[in-house]
CSV table of C-alpha atoms in Angstrom, one decimal:
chain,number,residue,atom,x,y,z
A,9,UNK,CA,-17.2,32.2,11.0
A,10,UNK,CA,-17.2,28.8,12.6
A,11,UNK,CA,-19.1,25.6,10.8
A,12,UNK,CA,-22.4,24.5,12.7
A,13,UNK,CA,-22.8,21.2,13.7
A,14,UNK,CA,-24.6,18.8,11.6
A,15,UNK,CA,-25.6,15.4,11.3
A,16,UNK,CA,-25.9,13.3,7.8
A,17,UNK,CA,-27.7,10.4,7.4
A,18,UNK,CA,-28.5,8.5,4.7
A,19,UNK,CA,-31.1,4.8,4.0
A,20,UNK,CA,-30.8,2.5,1.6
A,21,UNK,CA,-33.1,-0.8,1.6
A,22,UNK,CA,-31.8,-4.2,0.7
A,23,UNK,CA,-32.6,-7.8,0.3
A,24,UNK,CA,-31.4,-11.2,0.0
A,25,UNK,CA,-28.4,-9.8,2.6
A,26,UNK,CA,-27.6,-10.7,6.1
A,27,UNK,CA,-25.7,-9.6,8.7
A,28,UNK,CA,-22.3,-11.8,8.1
A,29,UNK,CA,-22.9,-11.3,4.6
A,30,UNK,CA,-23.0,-7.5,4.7
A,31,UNK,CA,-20.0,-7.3,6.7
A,32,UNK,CA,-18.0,-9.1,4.4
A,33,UNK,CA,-19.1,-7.2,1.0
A,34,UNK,CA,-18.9,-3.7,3.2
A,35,UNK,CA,-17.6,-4.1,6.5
A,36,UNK,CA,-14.1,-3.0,5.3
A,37,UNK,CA,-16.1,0.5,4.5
A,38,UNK,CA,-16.7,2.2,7.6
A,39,UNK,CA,-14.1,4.7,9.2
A,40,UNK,CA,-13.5,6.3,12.3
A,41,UNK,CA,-15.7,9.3,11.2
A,42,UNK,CA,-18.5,7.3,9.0
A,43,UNK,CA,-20.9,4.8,11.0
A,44,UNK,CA,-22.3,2.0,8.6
A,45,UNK,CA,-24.5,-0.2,10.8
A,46,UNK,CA,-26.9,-2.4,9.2
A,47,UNK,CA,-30.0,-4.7,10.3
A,48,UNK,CA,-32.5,-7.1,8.9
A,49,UNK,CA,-35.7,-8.9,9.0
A,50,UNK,CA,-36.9,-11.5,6.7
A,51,UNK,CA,-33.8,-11.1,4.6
A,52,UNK,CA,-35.0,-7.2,4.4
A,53,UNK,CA,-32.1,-4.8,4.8
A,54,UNK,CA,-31.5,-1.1,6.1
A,55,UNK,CA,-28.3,0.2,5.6
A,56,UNK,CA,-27.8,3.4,7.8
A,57,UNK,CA,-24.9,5.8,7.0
A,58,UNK,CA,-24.1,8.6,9.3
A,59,UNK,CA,-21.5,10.8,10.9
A,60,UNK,CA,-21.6,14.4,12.3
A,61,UNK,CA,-19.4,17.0,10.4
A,62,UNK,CA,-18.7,14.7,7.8
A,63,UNK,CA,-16.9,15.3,4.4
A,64,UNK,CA,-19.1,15.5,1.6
A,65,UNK,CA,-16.8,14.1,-0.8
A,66,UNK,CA,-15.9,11.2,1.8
A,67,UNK,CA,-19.5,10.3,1.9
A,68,UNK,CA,-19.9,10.2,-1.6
A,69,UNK,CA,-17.3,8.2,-2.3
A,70,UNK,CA,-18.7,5.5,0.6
A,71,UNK,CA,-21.8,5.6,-1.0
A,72,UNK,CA,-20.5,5.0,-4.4
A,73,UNK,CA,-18.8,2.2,-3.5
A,74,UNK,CA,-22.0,0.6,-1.6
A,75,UNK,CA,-24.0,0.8,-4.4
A,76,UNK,CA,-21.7,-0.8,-7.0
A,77,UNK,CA,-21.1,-3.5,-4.2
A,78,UNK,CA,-24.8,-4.2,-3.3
A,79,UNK,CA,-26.2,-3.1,-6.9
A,80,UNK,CA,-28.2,-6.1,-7.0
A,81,UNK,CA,-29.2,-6.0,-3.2
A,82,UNK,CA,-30.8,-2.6,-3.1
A,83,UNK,CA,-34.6,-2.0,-4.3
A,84,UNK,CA,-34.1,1.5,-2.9
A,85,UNK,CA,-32.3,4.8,-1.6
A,86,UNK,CA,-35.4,6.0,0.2
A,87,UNK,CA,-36.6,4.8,4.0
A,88,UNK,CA,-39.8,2.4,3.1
A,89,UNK,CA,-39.8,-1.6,2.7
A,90,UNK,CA,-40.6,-3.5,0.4
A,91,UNK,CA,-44.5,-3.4,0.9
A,92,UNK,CA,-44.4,0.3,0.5
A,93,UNK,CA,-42.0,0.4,-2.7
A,94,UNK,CA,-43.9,-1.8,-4.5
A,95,UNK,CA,-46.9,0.2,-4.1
A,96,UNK,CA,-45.5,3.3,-4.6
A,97,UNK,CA,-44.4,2.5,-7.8
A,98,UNK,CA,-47.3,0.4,-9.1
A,99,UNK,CA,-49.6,3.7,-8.5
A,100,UNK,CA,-46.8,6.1,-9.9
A,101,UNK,CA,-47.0,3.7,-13.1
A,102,UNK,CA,-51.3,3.5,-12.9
A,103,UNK,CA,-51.2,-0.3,-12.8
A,104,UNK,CA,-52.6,-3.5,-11.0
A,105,UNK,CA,-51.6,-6.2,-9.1
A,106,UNK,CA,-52.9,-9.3,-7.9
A,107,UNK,CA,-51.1,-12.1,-6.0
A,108,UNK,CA,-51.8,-15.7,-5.6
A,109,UNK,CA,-50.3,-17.4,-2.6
A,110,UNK,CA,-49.8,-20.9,-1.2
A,111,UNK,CA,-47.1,-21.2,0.8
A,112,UNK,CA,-47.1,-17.6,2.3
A,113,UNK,CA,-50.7,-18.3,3.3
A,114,UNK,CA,-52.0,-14.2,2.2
A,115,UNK,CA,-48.9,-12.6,4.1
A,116,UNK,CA,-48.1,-10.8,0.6
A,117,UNK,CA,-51.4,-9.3,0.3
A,118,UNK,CA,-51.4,-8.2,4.0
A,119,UNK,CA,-48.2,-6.8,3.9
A,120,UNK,CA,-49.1,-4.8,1.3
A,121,UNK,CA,-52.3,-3.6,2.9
A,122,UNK,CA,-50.4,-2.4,5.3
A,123,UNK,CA,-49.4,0.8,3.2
A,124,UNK,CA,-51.6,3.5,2.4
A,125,UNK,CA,-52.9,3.8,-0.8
A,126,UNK,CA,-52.3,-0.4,-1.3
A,127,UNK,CA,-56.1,0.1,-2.9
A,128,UNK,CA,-55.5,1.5,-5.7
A,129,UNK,CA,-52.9,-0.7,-6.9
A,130,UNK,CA,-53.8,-4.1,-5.3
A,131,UNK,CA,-57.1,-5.5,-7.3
A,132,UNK,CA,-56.8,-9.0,-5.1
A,133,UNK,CA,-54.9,-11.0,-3.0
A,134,UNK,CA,-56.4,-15.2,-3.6
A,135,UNK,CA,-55.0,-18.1,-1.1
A,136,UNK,CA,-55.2,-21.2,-3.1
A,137,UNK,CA,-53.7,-23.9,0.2
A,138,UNK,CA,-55.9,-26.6,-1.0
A,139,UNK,CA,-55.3,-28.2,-4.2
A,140,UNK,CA,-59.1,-28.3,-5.5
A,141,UNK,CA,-58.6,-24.0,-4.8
A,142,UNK,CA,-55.6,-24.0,-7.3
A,143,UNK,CA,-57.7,-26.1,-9.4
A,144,UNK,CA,-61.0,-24.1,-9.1
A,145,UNK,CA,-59.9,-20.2,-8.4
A,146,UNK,CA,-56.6,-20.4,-10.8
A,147,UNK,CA,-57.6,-22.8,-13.3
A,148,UNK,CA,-54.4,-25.1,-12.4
A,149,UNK,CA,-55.0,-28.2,-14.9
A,150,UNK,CA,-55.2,-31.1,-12.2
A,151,UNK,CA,-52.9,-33.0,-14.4
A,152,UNK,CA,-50.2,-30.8,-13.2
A,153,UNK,CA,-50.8,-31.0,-9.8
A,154,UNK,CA,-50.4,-34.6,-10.4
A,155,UNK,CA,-47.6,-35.1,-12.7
A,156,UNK,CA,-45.1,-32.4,-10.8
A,157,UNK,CA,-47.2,-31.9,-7.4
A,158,UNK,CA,-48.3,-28.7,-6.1
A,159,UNK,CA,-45.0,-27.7,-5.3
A,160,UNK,CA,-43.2,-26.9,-8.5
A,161,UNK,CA,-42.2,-25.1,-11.2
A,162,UNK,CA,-45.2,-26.0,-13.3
A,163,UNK,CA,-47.5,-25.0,-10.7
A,164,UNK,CA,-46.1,-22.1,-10.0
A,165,UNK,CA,-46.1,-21.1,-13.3
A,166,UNK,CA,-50.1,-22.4,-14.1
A,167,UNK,CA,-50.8,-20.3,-10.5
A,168,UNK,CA,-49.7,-17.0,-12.2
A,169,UNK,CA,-50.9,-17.5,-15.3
A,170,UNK,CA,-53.9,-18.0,-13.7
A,171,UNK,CA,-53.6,-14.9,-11.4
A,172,UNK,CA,-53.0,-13.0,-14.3
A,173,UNK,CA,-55.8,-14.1,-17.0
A,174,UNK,CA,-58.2,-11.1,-15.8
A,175,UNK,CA,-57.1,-8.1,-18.4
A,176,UNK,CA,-56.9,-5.4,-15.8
A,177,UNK,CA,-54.3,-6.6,-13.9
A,178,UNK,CA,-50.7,-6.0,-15.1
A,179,UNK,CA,-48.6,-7.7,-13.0
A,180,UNK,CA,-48.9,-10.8,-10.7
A,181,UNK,CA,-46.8,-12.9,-7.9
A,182,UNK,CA,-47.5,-16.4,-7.0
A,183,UNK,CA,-45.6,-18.8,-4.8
A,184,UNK,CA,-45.8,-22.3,-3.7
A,185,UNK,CA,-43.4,-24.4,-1.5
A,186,UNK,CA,-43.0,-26.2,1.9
A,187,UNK,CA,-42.4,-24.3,4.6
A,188,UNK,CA,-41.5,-27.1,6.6
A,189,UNK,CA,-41.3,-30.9,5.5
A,190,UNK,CA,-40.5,-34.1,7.2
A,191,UNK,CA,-37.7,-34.7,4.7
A,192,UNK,CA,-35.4,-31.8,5.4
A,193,UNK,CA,-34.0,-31.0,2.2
A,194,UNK,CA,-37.3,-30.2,0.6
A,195,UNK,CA,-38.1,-27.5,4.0
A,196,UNK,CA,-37.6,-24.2,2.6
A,197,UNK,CA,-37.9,-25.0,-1.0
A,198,UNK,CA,-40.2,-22.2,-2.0
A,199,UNK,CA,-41.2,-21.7,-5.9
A,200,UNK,CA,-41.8,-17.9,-6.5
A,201,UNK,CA,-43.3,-16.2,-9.9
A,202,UNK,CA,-43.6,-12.7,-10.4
A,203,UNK,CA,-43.5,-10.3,-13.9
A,204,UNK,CA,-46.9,-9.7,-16.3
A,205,UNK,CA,-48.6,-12.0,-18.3
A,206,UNK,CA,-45.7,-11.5,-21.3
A,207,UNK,CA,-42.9,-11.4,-19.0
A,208,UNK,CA,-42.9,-13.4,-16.2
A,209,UNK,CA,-39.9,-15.3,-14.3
A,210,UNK,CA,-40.6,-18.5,-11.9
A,211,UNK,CA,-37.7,-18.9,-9.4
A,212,UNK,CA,-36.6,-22.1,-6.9
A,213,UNK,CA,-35.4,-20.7,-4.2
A,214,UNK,CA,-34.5,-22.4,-1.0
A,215,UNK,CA,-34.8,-20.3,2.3
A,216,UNK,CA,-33.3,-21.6,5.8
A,217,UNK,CA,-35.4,-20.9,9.7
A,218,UNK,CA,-38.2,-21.8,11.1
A,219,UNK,CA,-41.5,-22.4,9.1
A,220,UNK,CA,-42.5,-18.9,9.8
A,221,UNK,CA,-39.3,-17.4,9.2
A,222,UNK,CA,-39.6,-19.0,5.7
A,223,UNK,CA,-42.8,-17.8,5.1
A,224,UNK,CA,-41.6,-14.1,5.5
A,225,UNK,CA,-38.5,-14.5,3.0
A,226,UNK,CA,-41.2,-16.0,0.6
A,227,UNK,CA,-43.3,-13.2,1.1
A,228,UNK,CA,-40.4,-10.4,1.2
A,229,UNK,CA,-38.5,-12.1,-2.3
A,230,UNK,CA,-41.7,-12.3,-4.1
A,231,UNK,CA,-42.3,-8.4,-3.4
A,232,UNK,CA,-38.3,-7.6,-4.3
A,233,UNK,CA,-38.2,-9.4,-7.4
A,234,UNK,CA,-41.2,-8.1,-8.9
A,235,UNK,CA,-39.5,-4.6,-8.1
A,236,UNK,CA,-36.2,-5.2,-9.7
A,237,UNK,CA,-38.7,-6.8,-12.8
A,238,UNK,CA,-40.5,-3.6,-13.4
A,239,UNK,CA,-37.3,-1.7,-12.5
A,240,UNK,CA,-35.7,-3.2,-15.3
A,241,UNK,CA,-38.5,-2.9,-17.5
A,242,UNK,CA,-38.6,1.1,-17.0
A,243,UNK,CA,-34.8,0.8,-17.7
A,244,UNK,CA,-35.3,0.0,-21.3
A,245,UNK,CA,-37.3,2.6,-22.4
């Protein structure tokens, strides 16, 4: 009885990884019977591991390896971005999410009205550009905006605080930052919130490309933070 001929492939989704930076926490992995190629956009990653006639126990043992290496990379061993994790497991946990956005200008909420289903999870997406919007639609006291400007840590905070004061949403994301500035340390500075109303993080984060280009890792680290949050969260129970 001979063996048939099969092919194995196996997804995992990343972020915050690029290509030279892949191939210097995994390059060293593939062999000349397992293929590891790897692509991104936006700083959003899919690993793809495949060979035909492949060991089992050589496969395991790659994959075992790539998840202790990219443990804090990967958001997820199924083939769906970031958009579509997030709403698949807000609706497997019943809750709501609403996202404030400066910066990326509604590409959060579009991104995740993309994925089927994003209704029942996604209760509303507000773009606050103007500061008499953050002041009005968020309740961002004006003296903030003043004291730290509206790209900072203390609006960013106000902004999901804000985006989170109605009681039937759970969780929230808010970002604010310059996606391009005449003074070229401040382009790509980007302050992101994400978590509930009891547990939320704001992180400064500082993304490199062209405006738009920083717009979309704005967009795509707001949705994979908030995932590792309530992964974490379901982790301790």
């Amino acid at each position: 009885m001979t063996n048939k001929e099969y092919v194995y492939k196996c997804v995992l989704r990343t972020f915050g990884l690029d290509s030279t930076r892949f191939e210097k926490i995994c390059g060293d992995l593939r062999t000349k019977d397992i293929s590891i190629d790897f692509t991104e956009d936006g700083l959003d990653g899919t690993i793809t591991i495949s060979k035909n006639n492949v060991d089992a126990i050589a496969l395991e043992s790659i994959l075992t390896k790539i998840n202790v290496r990219l443990e804090d990379y990967i958001y997820t061993d199924k083939d769906m971005d970031l958009a579509e994790c997030l709403v698949s497991l807000l609706t497997k946990k019943g809750e709501m999410l609403a996202v404030a956005e400066s910066i990326t200008g509604g590409l959060i909420s579009s991104s995740l009205c993309e994925v089927d289903g994003a209704s029942k999870v996604l209760y509303e997406g507000i773009v606050t550009y103007n500061n008499g919007a953050k002041v009005r639609r968020l309740h961002v006291p004006a003296t903030t905006l003043e004291e730290y400007t509206a790209v900072s840590k203390q609006t960013c905070e106000a902004m999901i605080k804000g985006v989170l004061a109605n009681k039937e949403i759970v969780y929230g994301l808010a970002t604010t930052g310059y996606a391009s500035h005449q003074d070229d340390a401040l382009s790509g500075l980007v302050y992101i919130g994400y978590g509930s109303l009891t547990n939320f993080k704001i992180d400064e984060v500082m993304f490199k490309g062209s405006r738009n280009e920083v717009r979309k890792k704005a967009c795509n680290y707001a949705m994979f933070k908030l995932i590792k949050l309530i992964d974490s969260v379901e982790r301790t129970y």
